[in-house]
Coordinates of N, CA and C in Angstrom, one line a residue:
Chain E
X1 N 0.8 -1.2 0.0 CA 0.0 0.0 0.0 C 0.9 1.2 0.0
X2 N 0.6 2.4 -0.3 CA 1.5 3.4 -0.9 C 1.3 4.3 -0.1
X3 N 1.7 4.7 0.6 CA 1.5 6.0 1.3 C 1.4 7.8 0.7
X4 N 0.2 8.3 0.5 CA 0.7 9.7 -0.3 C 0.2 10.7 0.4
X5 N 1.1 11.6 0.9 CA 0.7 12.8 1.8 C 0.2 14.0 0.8
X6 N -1.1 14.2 1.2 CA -1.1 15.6 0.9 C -0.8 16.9 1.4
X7 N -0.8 18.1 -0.1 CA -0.4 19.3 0.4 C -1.1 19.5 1.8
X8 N -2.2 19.4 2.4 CA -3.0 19.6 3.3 C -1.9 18.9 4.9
X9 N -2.0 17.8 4.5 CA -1.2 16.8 5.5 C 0.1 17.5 5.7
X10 N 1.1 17.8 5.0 CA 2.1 18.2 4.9 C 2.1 19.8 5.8
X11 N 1.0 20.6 5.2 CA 1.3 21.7 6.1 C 0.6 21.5 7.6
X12 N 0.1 20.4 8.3 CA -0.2 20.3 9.3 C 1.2 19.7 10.1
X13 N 1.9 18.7 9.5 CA 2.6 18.5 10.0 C 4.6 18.8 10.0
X14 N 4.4 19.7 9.2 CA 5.6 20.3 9.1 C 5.4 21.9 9.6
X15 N 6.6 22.4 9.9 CA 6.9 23.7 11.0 C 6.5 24.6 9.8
X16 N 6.2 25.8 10.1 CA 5.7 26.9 9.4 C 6.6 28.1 9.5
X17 N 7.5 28.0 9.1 CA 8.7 29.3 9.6 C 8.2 30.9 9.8
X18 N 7.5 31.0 8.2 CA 6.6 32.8 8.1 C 5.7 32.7 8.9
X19 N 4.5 31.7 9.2 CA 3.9 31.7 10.3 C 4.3 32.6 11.5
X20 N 5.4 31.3 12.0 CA 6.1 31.7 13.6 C 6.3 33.2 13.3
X21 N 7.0 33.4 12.5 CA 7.9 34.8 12.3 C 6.7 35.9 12.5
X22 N 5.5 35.7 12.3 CA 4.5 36.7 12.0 C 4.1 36.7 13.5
X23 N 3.9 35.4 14.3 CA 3.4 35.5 15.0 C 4.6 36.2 16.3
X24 N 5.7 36.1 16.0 CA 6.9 36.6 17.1 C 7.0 38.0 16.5
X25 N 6.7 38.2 15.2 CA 6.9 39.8 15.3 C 5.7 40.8 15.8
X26 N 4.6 40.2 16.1 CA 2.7 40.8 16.5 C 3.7 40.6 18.0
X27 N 3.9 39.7 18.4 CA 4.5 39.7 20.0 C 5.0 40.8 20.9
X28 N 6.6 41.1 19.8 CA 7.5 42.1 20.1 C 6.8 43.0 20.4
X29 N 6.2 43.4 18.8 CA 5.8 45.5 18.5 C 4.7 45.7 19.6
X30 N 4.0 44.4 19.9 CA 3.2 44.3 20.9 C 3.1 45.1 22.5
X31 N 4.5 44.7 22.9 CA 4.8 44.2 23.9 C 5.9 45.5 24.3
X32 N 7.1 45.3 23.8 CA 8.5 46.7 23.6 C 8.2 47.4 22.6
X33 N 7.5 47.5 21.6 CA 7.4 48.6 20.6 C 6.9 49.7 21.5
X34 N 8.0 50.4 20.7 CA 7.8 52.1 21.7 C 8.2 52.3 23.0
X35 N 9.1 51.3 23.8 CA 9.5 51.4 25.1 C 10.7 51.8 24.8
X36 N 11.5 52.7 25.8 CA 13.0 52.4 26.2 C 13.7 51.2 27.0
X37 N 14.7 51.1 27.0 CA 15.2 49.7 27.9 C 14.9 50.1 29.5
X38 N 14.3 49.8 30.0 CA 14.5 49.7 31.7 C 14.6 48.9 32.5
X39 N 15.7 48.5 33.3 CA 15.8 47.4 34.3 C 15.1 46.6 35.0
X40 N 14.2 47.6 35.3 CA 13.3 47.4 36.0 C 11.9 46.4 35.7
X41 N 11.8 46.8 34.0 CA 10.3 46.2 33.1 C 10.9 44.9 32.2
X42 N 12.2 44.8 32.3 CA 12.8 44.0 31.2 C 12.2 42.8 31.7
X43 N 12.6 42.3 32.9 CA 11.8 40.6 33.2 C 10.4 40.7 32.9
X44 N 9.9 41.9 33.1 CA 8.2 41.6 32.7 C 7.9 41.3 31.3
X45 N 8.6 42.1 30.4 CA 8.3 42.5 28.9 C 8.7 40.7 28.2
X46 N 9.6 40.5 29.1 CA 10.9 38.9 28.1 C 9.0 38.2 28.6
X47 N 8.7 38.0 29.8 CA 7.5 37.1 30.1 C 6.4 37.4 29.4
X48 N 6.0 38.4 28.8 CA 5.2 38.5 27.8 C 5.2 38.3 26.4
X49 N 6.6 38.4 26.3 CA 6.7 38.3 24.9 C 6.8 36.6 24.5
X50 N 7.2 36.3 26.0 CA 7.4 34.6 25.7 C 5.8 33.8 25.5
X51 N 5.2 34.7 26.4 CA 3.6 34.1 26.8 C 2.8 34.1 25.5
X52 N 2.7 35.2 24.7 CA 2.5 35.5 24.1 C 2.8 34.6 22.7
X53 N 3.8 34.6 22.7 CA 4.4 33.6 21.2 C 3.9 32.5 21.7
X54 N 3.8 31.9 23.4 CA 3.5 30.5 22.7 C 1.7 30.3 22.8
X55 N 1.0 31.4 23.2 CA -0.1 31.1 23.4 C -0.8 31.1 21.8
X56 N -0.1 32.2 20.8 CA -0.5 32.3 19.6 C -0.5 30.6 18.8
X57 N 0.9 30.2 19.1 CA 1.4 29.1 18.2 C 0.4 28.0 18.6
X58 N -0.1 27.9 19.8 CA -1.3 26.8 20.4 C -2.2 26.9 19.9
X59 N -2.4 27.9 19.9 CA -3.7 28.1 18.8 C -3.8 27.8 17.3
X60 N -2.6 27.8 16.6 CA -2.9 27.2 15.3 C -3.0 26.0 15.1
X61 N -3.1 25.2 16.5 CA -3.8 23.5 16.2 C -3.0 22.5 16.1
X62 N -1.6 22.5 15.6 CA -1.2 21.6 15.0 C 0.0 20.9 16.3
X63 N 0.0 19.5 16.1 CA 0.9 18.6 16.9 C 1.9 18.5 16.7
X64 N 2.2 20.0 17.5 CA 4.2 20.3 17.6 C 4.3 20.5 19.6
X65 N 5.3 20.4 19.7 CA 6.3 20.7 20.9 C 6.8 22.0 20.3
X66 N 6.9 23.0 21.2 CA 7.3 24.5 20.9 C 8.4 24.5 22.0
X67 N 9.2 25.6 22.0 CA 10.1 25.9 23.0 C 10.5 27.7 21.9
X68 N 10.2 28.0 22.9 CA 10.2 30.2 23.0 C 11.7 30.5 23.7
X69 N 12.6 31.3 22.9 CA 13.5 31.8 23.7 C 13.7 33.0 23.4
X70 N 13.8 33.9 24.7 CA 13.8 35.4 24.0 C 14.9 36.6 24.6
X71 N 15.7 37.1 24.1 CA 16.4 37.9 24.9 C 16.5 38.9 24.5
X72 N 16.5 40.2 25.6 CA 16.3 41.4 25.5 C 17.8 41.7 26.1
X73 N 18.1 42.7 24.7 CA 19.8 43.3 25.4 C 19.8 44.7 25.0
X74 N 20.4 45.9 26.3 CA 20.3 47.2 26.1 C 21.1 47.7 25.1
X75 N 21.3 48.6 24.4 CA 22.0 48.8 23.3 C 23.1 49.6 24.0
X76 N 24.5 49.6 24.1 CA 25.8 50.0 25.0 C 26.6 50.0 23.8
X77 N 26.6 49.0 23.0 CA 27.8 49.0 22.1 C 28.3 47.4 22.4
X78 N 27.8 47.0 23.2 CA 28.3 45.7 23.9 C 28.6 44.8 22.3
X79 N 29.0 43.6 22.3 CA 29.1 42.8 21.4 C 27.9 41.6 22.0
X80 N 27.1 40.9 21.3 CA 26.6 40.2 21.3 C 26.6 38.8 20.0
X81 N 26.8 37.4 20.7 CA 26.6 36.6 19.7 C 25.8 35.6 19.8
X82 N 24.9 34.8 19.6 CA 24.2 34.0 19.5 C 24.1 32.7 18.2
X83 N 23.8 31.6 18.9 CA 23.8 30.3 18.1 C 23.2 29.5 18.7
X84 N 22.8 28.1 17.7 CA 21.7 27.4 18.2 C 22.0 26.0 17.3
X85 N 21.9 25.0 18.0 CA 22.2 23.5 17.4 C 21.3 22.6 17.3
X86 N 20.6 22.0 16.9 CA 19.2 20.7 16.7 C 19.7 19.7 15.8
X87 N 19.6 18.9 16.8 CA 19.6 17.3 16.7 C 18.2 16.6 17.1
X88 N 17.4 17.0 15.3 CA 16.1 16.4 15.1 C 15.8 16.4 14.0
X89 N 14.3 15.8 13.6 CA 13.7 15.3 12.5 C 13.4 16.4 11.1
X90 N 14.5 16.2 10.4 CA 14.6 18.0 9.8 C 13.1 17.7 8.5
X91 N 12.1 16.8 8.2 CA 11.2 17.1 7.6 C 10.3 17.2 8.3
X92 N 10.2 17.3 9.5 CA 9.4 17.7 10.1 C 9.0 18.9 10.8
X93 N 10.6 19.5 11.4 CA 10.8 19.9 13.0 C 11.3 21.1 11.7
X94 N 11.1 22.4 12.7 CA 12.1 23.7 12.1 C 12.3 24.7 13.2
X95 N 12.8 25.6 12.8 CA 12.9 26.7 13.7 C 12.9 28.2 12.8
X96 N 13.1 29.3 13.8 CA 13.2 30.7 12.9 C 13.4 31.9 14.7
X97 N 14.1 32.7 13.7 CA 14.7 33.6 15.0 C 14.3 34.9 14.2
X98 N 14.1 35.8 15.3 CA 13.1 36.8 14.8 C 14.0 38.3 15.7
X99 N 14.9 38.9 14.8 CA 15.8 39.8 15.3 C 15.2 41.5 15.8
X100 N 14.7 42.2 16.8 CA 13.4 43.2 16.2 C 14.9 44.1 17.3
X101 N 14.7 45.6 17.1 CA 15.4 46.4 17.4 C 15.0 47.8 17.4
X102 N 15.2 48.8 18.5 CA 14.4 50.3 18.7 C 16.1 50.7 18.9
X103 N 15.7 52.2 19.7 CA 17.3 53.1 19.8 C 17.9 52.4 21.0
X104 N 16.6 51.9 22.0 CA 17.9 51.2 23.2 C 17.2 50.1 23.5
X105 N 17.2 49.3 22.7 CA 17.2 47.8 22.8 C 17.5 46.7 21.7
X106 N 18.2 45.8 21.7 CA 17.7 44.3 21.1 C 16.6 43.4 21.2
X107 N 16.2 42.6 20.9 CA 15.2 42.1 21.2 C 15.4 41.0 20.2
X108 N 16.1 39.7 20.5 CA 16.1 38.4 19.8 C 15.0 37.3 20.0
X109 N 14.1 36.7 19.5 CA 13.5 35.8 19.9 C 13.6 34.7 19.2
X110 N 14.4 33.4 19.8 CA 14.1 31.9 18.9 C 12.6 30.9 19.1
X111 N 11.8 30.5 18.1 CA 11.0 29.6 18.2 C 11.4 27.8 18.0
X112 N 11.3 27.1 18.5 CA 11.7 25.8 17.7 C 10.4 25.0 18.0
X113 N 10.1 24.2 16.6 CA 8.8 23.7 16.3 C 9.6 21.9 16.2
X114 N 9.1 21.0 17.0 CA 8.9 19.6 16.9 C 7.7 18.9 16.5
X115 N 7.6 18.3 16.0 CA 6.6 17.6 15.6 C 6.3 16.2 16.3
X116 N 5.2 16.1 17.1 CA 5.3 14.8 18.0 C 4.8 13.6 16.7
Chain F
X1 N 1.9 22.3 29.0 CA 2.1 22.5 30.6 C 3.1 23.7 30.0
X2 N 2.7 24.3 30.4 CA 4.0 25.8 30.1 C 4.5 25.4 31.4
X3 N 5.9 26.5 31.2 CA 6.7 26.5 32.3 C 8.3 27.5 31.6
X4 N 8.3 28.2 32.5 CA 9.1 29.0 32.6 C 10.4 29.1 33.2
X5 N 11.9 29.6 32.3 CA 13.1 29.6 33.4 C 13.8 30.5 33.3
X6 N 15.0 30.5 33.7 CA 15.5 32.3 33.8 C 16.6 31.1 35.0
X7 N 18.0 31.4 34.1 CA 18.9 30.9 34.8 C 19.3 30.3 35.8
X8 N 18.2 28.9 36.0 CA 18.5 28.1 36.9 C 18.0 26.6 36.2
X9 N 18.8 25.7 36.6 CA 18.2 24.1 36.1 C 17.0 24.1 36.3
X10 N 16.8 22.9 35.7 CA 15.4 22.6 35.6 C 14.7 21.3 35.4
X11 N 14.7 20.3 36.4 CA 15.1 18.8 36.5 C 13.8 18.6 36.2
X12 N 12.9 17.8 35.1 CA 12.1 17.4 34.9 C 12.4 15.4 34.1
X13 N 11.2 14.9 34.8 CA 11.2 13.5 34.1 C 11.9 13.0 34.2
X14 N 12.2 12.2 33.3 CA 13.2 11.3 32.7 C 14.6 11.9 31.7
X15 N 14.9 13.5 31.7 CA 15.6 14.1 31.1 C 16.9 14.3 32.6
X16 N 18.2 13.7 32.1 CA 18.9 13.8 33.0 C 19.6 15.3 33.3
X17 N 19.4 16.2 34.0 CA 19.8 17.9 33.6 C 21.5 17.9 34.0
X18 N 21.3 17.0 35.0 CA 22.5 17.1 36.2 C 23.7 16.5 34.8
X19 N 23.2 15.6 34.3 CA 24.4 15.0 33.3 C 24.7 16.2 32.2
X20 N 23.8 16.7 31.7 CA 23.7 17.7 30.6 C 24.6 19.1 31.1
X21 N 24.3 19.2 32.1 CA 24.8 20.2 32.8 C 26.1 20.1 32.9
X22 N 27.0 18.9 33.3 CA 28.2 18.1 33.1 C 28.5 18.9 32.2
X23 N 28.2 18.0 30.8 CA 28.7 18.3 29.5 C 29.0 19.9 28.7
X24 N 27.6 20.5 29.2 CA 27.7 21.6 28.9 C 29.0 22.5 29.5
X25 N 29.1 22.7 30.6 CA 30.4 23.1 31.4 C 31.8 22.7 31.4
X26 N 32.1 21.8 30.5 CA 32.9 20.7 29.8 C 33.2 22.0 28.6
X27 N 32.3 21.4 27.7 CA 32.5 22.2 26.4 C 32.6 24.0 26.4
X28 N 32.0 24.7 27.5 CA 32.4 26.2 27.4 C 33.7 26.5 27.8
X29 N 34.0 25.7 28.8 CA 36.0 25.8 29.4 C 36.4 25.5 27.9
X30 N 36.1 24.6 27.3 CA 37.5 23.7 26.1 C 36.8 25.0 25.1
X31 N 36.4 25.5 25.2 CA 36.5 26.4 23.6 C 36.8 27.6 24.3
X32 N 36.4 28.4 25.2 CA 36.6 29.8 26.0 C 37.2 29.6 27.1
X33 N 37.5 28.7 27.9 CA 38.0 29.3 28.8 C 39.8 29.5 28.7
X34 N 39.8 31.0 29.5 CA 41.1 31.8 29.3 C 41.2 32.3 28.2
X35 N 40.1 32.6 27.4 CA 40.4 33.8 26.6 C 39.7 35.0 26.8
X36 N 40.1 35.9 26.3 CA 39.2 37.3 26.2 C 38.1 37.2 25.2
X37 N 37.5 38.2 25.3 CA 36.1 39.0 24.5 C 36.5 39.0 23.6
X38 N 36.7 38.5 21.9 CA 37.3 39.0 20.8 C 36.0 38.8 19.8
X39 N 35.9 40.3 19.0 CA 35.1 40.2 18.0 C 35.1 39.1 16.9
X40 N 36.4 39.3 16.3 CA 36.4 38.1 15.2 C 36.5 36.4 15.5
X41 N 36.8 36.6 17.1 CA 36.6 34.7 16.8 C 35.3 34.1 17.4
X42 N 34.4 35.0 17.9 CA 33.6 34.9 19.1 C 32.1 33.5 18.1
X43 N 32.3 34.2 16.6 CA 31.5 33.8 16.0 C 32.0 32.2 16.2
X44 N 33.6 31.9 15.8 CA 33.7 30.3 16.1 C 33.3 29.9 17.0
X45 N 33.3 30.7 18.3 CA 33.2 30.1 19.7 C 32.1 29.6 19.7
X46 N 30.7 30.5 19.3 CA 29.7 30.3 19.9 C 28.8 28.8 18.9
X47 N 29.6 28.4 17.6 CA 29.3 27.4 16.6 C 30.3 26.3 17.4
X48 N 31.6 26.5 17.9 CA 32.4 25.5 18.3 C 31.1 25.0 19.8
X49 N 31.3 25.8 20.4 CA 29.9 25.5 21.8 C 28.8 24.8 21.2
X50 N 27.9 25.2 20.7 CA 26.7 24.1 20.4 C 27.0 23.0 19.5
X51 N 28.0 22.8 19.1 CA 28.4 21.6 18.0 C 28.5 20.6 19.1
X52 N 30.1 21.3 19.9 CA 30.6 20.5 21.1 C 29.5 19.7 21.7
X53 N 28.7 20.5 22.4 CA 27.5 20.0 23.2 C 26.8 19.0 22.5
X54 N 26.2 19.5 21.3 CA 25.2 18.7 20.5 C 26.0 16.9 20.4
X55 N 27.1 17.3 19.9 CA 27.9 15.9 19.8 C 27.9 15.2 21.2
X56 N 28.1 15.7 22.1 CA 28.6 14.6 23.5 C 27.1 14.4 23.7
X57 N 26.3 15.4 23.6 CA 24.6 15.1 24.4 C 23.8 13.7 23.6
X58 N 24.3 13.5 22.3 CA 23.9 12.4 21.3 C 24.7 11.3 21.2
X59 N 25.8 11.2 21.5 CA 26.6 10.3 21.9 C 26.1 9.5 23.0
X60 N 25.2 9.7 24.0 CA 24.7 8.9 24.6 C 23.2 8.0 24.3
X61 N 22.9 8.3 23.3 CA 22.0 7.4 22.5 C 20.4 7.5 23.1
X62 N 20.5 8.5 23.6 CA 19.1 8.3 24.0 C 17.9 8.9 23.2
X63 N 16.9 8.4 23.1 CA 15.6 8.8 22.6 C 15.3 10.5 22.8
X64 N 15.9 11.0 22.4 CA 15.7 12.5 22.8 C 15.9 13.6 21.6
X65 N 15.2 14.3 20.9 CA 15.7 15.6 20.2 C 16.5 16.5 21.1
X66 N 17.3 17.3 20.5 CA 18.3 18.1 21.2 C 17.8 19.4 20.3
X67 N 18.1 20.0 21.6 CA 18.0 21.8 21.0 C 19.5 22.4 22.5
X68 N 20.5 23.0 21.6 CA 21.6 23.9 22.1 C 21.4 25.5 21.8
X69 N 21.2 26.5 22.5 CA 21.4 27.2 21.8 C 22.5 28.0 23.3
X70 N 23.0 29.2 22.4 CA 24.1 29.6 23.0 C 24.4 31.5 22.9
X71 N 24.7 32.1 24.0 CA 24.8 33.5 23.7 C 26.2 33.7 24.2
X72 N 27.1 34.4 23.4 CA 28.0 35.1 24.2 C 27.9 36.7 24.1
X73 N 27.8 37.3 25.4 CA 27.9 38.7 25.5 C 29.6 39.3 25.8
X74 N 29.8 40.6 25.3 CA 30.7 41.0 26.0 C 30.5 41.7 26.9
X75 N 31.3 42.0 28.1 CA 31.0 42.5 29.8 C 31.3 44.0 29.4
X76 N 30.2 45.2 29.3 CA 30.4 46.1 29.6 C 29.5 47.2 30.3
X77 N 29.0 46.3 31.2 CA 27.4 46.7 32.0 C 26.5 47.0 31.6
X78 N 26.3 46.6 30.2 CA 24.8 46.8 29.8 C 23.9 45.7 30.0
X79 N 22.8 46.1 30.2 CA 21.9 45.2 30.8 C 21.5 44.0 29.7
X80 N 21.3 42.5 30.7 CA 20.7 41.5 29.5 C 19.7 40.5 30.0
X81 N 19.2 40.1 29.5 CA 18.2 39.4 30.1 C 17.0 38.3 29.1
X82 N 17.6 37.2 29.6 CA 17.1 36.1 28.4 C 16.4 35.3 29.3
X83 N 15.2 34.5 28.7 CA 14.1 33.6 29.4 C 13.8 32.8 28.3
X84 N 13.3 31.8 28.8 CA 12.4 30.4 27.6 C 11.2 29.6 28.1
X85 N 10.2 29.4 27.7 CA 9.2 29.0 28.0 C 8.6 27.5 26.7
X86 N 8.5 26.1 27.8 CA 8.3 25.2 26.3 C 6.7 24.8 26.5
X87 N 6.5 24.6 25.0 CA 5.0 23.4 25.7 C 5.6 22.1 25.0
X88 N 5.5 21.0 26.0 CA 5.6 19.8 26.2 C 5.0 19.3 27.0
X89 N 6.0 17.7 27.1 CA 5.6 16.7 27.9 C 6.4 16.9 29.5
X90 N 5.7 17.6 30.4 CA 6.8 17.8 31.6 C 7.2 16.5 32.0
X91 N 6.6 15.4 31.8 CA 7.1 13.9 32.3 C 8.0 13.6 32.1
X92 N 8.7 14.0 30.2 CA 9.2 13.3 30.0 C 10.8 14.2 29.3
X93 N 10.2 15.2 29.0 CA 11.2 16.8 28.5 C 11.7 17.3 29.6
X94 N 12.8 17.6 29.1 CA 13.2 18.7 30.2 C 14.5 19.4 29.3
X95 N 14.9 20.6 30.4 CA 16.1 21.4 30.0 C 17.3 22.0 31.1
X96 N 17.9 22.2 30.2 CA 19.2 23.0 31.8 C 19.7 24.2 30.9
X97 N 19.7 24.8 32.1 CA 20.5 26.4 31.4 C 21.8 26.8 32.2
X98 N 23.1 26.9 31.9 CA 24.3 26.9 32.2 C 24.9 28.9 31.8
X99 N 25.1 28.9 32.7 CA 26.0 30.5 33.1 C 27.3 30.8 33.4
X100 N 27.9 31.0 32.6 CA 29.4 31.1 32.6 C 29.9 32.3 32.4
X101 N 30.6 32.6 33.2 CA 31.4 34.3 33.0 C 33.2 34.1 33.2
X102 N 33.6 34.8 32.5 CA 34.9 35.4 33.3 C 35.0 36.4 33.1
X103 N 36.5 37.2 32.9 CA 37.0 39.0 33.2 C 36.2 39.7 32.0
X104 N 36.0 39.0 30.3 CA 35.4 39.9 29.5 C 34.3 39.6 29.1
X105 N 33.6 38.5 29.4 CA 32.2 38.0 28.8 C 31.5 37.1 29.6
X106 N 30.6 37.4 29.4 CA 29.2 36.2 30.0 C 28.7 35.1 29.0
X107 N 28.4 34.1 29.0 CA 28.3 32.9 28.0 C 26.8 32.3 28.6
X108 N 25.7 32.4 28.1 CA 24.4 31.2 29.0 C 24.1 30.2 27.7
X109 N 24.4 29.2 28.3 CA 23.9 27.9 27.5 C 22.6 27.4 27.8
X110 N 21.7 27.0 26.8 CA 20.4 26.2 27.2 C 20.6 24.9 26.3
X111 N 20.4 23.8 27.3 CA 19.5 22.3 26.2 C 18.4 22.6 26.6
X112 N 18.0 21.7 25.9 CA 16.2 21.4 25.2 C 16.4 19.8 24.8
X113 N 15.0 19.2 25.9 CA 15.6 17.8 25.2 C 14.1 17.5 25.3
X114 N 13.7 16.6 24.1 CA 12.2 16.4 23.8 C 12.3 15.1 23.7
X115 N 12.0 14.4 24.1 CA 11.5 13.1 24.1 C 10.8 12.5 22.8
X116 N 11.0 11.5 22.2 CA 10.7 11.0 21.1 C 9.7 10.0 21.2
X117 N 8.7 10.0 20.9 CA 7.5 9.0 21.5 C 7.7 7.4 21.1

C-alpha cells in the first residue's frame, strides 16, 4: 500500500517558519514597541513576549512541541553573539529567530517547532 | 504545561539535567575558557559550543531531540536578560541552562531535550 501525503497533510505536520515569524513579530511590536530599555520592566516584557508567542502558536492546532526563547539586550555598544544546534527530525521539526530592534534595545526571539 | 526559566536548572522526568549540565560546562571551558572577548573569533566560539554540546549530548543514545542554543555577550554593563518557555511533555522533557562568566564576557547555555515517543 502506498503512502501519499497531501499538500494539506504536509502543512499540518511540518513547522511553518513565516507563520512563527508573523506571530513573534505581533509579540515584540506588541509588547517593547515604543519602550525604552529599563531594568526594572525587562523581566516583565521577556515574560510577555514569551507568553504571548507560545499562546498564539497553540492556537494554530497543529501537533508540535514548541520551545520560546527570548532575549532582551540594552543597546551599549556591547558585542553580542548568538547560536543554536538541533539534533532532530529536519522534515518535520524547524525553527526561525526573529531579530526586532528600537534606539535602546535588542530584542532576539528563537521559536523551535517539533513535531510529536 | 507551560513552564518557565530564567537561569537556573530545571530537573524534569526522565531528562537527566544534572548529566547535561556536566557536559555543557565541559564544552564552554574547552573552547573559551582563558580567553578574552574577541570580535572576530567569538562567531567560532559560539558554533564550536553548540556543535561540542550537540555531539557529547547524542553520543549517549538516547531517545531525545536536542535543541543547544548559545549566547556570548561581551562585559560592559549593559543590561541583558534572556528567558524560555516550552510546551511539552513535563514527564518526559526537560532542560538545563548553564552560566558562565569570566573578566570579558558572560556565556548562558540552554539544552532542550524532547522526548521521542
Amino acid at each position: 500500500m502506498d503512502y501519499y501525503e497531501t499538500e494539506e497533510d504536509s502543512a499540518l505536520t511540518t513547522f511553518n517558519v513565516e507563520e512563527a515569524k508573523e506571530i513573534i513579530r505581533s509579540a515584540v511590536e506588541g509588547v517593547v514597541g515604543g519602550n525604552v530599555y529599563q531594568h526594572s520592566r525587562v523581566k516583565q516584557w521577556n515574560s510577555s513576549v514569551i507568553e504571548q508567542c507560545l499562546s498564539q502558536l497553540n492556537k494554530l492546532g497543529k501537533p508540535f512541541k514548541y520551545i520560546v526563547n527570548c532575549i532582551i539586550m540594552q543597546k551599549t555598544g556591547a558585542g553580542l553573539q548568538t547560536a543554536c544546534a538541533c539534533f532532530w527530525d529536519n522534515s518535520t521539526d524547524g525553527c526561525c529567530a526573529v531579530k526586532w530592534e528600537n534606539e535602546s534595545m535588542h530584542c532576539i526571539v528563537n521559536v523551535f517547532g517539533m513535531a510529536i | 504545561m507551560t513552564g518557565m526559566e530564567e537561569f537556573h536548572n530545571g530537573s524534569e522526568g526522565a531528562f537527566n539535567s544534572e548529566e547535561a549540565d556536566n557536559i555543557v560546562k565541559e564544552c564552554i571551558e574547552s573552547v573559551v575558557g582563558g580567553d578574552d572577548y574577541s570580535q572576530s573569533q567569538v562567531n567560532k566560539w559560539t558554533a564550536s559550543i553548540v556543535e561540542r554540546c550537540l555531539t557529547q549530548l547524542v553520543k549517549s543514545w538516547k531517545p531525545y531531540k536536542y535543541i543547544v542554543t548559545c549566547a556570548v555577550m561581551q562585559k560592559t554593563g549593559a543590561g541583558l536578560h534572556t528567558a524560555n518557555s516550552c510546551y511539552w511533555d513535563t514527564a518526559m522533557d526537560g532542560s538545563c541552562t548553564v552560566r558562565w562568566e569570566n573578566r570579558t564576557m558572560n556565556c548562558v547555555v540552554s539544552v532542550f531535550a524532547v522526548a521521542i515517543a
